[in-house]
Coordinates of C-alpha atoms and ligand atoms in Angstrom, one line a residue:
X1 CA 15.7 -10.3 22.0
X2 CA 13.3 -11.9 25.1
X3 CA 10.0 -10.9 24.3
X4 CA 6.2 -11.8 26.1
X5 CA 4.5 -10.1 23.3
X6 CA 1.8 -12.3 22.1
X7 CA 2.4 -13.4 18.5
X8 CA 0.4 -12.1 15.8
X9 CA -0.7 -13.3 12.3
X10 CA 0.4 -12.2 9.3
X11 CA -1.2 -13.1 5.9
X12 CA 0.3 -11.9 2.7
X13 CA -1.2 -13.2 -0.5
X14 CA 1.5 -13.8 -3.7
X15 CA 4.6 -15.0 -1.5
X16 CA 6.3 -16.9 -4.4
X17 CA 6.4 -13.5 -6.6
X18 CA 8.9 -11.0 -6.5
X19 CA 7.4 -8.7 -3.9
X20 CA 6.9 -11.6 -1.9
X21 CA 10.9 -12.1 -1.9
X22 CA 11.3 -9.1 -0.5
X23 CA 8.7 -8.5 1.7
X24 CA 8.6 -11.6 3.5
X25 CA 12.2 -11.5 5.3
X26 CA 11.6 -7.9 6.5
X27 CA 8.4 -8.8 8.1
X28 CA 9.9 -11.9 9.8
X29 CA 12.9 -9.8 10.4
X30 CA 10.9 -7.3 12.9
X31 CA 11.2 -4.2 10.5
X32 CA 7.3 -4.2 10.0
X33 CA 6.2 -4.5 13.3
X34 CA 8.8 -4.1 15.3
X35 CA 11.9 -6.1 17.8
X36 CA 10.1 -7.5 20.1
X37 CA 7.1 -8.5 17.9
X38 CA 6.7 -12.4 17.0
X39 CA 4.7 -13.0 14.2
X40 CA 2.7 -15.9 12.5
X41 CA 3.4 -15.5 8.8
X42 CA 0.5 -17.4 7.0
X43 CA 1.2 -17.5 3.0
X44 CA -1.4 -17.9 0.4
X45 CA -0.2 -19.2 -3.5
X46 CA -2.0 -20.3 -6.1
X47 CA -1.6 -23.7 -7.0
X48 CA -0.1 -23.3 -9.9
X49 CA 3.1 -25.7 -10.2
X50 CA 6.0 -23.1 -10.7
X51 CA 4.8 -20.4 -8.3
X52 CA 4.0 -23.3 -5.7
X53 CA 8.1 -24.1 -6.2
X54 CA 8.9 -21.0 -5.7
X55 CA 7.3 -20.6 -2.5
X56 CA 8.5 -24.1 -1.2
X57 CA 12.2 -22.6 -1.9
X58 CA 11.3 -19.3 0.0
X59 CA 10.1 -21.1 2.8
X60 CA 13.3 -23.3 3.0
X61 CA 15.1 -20.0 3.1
X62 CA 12.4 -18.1 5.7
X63 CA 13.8 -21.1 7.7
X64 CA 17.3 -20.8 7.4
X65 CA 17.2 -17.4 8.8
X66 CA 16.7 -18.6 12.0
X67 CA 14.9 -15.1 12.4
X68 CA 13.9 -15.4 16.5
X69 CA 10.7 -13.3 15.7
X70 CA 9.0 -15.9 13.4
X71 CA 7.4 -17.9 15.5
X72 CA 5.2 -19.8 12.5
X73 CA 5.0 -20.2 9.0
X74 CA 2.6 -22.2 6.9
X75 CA 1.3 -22.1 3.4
X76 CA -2.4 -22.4 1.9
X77 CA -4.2 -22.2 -1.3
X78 CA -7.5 -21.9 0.6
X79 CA -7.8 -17.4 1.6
X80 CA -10.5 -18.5 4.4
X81 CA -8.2 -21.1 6.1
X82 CA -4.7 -18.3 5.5
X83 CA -6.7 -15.3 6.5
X84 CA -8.3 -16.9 10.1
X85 CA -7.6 -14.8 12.8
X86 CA -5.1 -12.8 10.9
X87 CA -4.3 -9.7 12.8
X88 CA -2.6 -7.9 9.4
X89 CA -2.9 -9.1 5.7
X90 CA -1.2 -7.6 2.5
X91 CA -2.9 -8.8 -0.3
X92 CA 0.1 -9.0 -3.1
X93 CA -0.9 -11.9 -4.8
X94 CA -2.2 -10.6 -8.4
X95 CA -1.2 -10.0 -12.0
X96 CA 1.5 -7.1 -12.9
X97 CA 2.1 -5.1 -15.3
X98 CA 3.5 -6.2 -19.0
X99 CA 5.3 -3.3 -21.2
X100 CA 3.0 -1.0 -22.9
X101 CA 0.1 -1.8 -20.0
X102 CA -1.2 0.8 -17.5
X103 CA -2.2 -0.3 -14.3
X104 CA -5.9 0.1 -14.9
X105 CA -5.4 -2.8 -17.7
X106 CA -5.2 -5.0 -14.9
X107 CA -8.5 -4.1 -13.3
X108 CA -10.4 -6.7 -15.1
X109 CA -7.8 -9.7 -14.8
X110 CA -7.6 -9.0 -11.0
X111 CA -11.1 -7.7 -9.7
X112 CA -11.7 -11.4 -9.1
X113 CA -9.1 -11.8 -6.5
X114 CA -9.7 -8.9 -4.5
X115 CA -13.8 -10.1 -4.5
X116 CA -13.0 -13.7 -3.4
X117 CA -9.9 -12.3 -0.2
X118 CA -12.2 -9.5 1.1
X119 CA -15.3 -12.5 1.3
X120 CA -12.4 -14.6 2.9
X121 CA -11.8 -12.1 5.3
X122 CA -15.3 -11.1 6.1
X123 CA -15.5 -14.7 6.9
X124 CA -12.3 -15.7 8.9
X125 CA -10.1 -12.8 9.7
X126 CA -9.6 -10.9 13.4
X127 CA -12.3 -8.1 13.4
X128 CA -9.2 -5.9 14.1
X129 CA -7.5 -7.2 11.0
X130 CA -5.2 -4.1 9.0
X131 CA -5.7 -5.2 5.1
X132 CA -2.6 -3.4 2.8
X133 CA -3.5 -4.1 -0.8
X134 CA -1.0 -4.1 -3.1
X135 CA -1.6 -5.7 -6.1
X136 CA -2.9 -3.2 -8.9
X137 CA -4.7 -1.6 -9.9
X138 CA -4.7 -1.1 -5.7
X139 CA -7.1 1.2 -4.7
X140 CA -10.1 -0.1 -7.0
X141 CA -8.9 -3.6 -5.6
X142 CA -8.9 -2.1 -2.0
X143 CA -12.4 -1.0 -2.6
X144 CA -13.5 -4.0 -4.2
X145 CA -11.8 -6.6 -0.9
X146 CA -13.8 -3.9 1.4
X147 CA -17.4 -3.8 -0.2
X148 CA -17.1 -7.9 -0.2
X149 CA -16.3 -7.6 3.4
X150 CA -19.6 -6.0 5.1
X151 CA -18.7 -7.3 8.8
X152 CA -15.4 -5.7 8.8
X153 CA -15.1 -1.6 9.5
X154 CA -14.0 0.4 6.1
X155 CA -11.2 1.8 7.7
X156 CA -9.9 -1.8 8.3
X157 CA -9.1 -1.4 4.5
X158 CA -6.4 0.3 2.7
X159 CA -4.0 0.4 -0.3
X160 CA -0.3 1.1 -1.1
X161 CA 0.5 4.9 -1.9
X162 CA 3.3 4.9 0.2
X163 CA 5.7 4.0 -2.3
X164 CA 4.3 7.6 -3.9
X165 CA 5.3 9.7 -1.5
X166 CA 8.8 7.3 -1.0
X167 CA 9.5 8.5 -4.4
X168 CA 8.4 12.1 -4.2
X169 CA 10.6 12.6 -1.2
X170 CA 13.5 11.1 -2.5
X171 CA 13.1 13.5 -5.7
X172 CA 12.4 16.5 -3.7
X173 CA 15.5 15.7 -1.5
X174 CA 18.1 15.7 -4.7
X175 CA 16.7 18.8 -5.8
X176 CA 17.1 20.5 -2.9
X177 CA 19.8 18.6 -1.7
X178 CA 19.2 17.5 1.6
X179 CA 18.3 14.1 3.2
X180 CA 15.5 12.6 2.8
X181 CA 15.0 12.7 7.0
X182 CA 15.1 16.5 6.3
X183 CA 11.9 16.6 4.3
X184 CA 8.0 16.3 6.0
X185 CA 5.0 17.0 4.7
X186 CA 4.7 15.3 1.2
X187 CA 1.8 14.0 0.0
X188 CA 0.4 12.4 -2.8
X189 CA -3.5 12.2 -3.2
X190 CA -5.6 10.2 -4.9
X191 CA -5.3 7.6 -7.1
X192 CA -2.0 4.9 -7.7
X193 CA -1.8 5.5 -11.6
X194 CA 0.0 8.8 -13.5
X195 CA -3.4 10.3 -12.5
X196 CA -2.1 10.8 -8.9
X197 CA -1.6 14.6 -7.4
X198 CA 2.2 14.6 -5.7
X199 CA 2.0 17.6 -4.1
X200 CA 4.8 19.8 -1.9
X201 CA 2.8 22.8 -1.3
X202 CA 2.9 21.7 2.4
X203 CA 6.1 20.6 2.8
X204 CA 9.3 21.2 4.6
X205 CA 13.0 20.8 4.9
X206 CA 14.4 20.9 7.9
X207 CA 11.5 22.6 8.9
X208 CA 11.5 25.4 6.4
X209 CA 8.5 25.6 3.8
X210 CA 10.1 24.5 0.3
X211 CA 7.5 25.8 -1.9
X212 CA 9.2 29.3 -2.6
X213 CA 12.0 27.4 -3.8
X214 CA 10.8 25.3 -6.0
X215 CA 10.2 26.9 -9.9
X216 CA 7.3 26.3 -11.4
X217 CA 8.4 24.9 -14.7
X218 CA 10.3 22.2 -12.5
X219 CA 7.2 21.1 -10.4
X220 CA 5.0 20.5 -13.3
X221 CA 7.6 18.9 -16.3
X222 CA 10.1 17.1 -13.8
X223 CA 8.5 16.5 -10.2
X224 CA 5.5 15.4 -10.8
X225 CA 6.1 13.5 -14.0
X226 CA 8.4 11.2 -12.8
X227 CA 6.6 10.5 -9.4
X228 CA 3.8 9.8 -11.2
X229 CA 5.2 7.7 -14.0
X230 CA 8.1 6.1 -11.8
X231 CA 6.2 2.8 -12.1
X232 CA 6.2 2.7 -16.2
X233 CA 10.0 3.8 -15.9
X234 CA 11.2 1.1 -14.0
X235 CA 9.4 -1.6 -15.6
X236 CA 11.1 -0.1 -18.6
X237 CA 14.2 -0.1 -17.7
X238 CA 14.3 -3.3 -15.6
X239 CA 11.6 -5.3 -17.9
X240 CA 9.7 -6.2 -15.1
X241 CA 7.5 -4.2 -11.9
X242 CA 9.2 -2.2 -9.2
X243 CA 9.7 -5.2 -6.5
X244 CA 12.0 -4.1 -3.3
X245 CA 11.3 -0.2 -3.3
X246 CA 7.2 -1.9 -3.5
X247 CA 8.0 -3.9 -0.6
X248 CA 9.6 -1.5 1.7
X249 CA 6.9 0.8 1.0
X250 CA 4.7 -1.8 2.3
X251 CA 6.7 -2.0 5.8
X252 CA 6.9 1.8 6.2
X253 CA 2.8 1.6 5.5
X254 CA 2.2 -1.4 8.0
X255 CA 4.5 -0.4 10.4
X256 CA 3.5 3.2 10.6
X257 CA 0.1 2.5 11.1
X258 CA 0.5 -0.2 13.2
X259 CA 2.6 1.9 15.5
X260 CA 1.5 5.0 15.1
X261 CA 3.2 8.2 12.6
X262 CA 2.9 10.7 15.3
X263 CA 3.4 14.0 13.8
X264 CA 4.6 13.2 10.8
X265 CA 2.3 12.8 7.5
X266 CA 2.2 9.5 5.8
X267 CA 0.6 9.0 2.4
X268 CA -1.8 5.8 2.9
X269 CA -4.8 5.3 0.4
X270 CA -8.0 5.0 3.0
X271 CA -11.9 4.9 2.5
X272 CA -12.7 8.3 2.0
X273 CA -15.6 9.7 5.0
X274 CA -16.2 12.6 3.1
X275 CA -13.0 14.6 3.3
X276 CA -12.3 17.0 1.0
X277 CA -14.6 16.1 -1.4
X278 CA -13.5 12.7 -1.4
X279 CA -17.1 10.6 -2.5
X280 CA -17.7 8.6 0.9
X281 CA -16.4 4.5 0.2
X282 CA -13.8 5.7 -2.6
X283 CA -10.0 4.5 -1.4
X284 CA -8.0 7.4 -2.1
X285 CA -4.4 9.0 -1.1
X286 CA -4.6 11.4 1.7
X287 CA -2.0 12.6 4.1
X288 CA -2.8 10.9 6.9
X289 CA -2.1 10.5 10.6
X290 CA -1.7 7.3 12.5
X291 CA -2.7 6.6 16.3
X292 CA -3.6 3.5 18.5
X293 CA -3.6 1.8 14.8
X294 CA -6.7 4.4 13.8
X295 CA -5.3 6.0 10.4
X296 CA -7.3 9.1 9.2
X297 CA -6.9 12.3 7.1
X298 CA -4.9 15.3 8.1
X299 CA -8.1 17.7 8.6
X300 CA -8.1 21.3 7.9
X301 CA -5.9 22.0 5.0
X302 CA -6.3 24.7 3.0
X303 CA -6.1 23.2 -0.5
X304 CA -5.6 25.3 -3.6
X305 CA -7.5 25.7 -6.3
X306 CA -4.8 24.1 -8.7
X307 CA -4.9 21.1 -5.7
X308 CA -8.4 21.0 -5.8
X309 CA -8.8 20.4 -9.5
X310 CA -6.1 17.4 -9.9
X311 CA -7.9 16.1 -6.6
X312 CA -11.2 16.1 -9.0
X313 CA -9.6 14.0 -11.9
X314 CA -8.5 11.5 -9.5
X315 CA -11.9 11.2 -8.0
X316 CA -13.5 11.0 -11.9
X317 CA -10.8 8.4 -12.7
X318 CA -11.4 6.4 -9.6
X319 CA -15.7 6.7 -10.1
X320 CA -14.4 5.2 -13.8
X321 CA -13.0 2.3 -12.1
X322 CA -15.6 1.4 -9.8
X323 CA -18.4 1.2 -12.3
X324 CA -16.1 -1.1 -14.6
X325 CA -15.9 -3.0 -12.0
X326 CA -19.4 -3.7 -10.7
X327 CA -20.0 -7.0 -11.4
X328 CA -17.7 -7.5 -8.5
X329 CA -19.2 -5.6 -5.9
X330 CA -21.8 -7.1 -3.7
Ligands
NAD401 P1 4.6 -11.4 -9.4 O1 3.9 -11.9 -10.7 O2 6.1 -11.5 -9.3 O3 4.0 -12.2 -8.2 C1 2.6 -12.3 -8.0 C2 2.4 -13.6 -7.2 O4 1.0 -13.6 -6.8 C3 2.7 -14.8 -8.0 O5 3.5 -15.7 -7.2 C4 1.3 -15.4 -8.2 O6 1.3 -16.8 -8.3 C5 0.6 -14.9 -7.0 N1 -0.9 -14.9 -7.2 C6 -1.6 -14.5 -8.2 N2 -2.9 -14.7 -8.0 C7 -3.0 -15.0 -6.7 C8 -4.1 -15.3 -5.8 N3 -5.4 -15.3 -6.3 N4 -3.8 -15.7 -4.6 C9 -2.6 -15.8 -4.1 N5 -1.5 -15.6 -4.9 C10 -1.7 -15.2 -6.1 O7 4.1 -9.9 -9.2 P2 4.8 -8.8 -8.2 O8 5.8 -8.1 -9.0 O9 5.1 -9.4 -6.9 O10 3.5 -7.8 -8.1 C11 2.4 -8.1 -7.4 C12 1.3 -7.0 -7.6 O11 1.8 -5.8 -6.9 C13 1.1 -6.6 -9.0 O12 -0.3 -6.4 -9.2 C14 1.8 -5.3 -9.2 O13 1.2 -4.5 -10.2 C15 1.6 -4.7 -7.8 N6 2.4 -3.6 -7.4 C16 1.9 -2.6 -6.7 C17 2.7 -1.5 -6.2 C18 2.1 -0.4 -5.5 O14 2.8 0.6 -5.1 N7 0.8 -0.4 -5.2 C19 4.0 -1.5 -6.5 C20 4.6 -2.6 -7.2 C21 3.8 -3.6 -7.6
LMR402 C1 4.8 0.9 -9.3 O1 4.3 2.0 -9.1 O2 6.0 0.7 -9.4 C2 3.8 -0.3 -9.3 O3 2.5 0.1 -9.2 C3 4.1 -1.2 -10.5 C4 3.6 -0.6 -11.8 O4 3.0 -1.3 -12.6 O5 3.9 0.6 -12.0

């Protein structure tokens, strides 16, 4: 397609790992931001030898897609030099998961990443830039990239719960058995570990309030359960981290709030202003609304008392991460 949009930059940390194999195609494909988008992908790798391989292979294939939209593509090992002028920037790059690990395991091995990419961008980045972290524990590492990046707006920052509410919706739409297009109004607050609230006390099918329908007993030993532990069962069963369902979460985050959710409610994890509770500066998974690339809380709701109390242990979870993480906030 003939396009006069002005090409935009796209960073994305980890492009030689398995998200990155995935993700990278879609973006330069237009899924993330659109058809008649060109983008700028700028890649940032370690220098390690086999993951700097990897990525020379992945670029050789980025190539031989011919995709018309990618009007660039470079790698770096330096974040100030990947991350200058970057209009959007997923940071991936960071340590998954082994067996027997929960995500907060990771905090210490990758709190030193997400100090040294949000300094990066504080220092070379668009003031506009949209930051998607990814790599885990995410919202802790979202928090951590924001605090080190004091010239940038909070609200510039955010983290992936998308894949959350993915997985809730595809649950709720086998149980129910609908499409997933049927179902609205899903959320999933709070924090990305088997702490996290997925919650359907405001959703619909087909426009229809499903909570009457739903027993109980199901709710609380199947639903929730398996949103919430999705993560542990695929690594399981597949001996290694969810990868493409990660990465498509990632375009339906970017490319939501990059152009715009209207109505419908999308699970993002944002710095918290206060709303419902939420400690001001915490990133944590709201429902949220998207406009002119602004992405803030659904207002208003009237949360219930068994809502309000799993919204709680999230918040005392995510206060336990910050302060083992202090050394690495300015
Ligand atoms: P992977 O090990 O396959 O790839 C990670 C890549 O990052 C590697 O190529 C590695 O060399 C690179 N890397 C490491 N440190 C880096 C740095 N400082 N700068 C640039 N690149 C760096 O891992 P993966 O399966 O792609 O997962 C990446 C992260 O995403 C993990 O932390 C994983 O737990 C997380 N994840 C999050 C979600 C979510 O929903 N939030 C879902 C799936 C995975
Ligand atoms: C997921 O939810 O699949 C990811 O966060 C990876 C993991 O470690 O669970």
């Amino acid at each position: 397609m003939e396009t006069t949009k002005k090409t935009v930059r796209v960073a994305v940390t980890g492009p030689a790992g398995q998200i990155g194999y995935s993700l990278l195609f879609r973006i330069a494909s237009g899924a993330m931001l659109g058809a008649d988008q060109p983008v700028e992908l700028r890649l940032l790798e370690r220098a390690e030898s086999a993951s700097s391989a990897r990525l020379t292979g992945t670029m050789m294939e980025l190539e031989d897609c011919a995709f018309p939209l990618l009007h660039g593509l470079s790698a770096f090992r330096d974040p100030v030099e990947a991350f200058r002028d970057a209009d959007y920037a997923l940071l991936v790059g960071a340590r998954p998961r082994a067996p027997g690990m929960e995500r907060a395991d990771l905090l210490e091995a990758n709190a030193r990443i997400f100090m040294e990419q949000g300094r990066a961008l504080n220092a070379s980045a668009s003031r506009d830039v949209k930051v998607l972290v990814v790599g885990n524990p995410c919202n802790t590492n979202a928090m951590i990239a924001m605090k080190n990046a004091p010239d940038l707006a909070a609200r510039n920052f955010s983290a992936l719960m998308r894949l959350d509410q993915n997985r809730a919706e595809a649950q709720l739409a086998k149980k129910l058995g609908c499409r997933v297009a049927d179902i609205e109004r899903v959320a999933v607050w709070g924090n990305h570990s088997p702490t996290m609230a997925a919650d359907v006390s405001f959703a619909t099918a087909k426009g229809e309030p499903v909570a009457g329908r739903l027993e109980a007993a199901w709710l609380a030993d199947e639903f929730e359960p398996v949103v919430a532990k999705r993560g542990g069962a695929i690594l399981a069963a597949r001996g290694a981290s969810s990868a493409a369902s990660a990465a498509s979460a990632a375009i339906d985050h970017m490319r939501d709030w990059a152009l715009g959710s209207g109505e419908r409610w999308v699970t993002m994890a944002v710095p918290s202003e206060g709303e419902y509770g939420v400690p001001e500066g915490m990133v944590f998974g709201f429902p949220c609304r998207t406009e002119n690339g602004v992405a803030r809380p659904v207002e208003g709701l009237e949360i219930s008392e068994a809502l309000r109390a799993r919204i709680e242990r999230n918040v005392a979870e995510l206060a336990l991460e910050a302060e083992a993480v202090k050394a690495f906030l300015p």
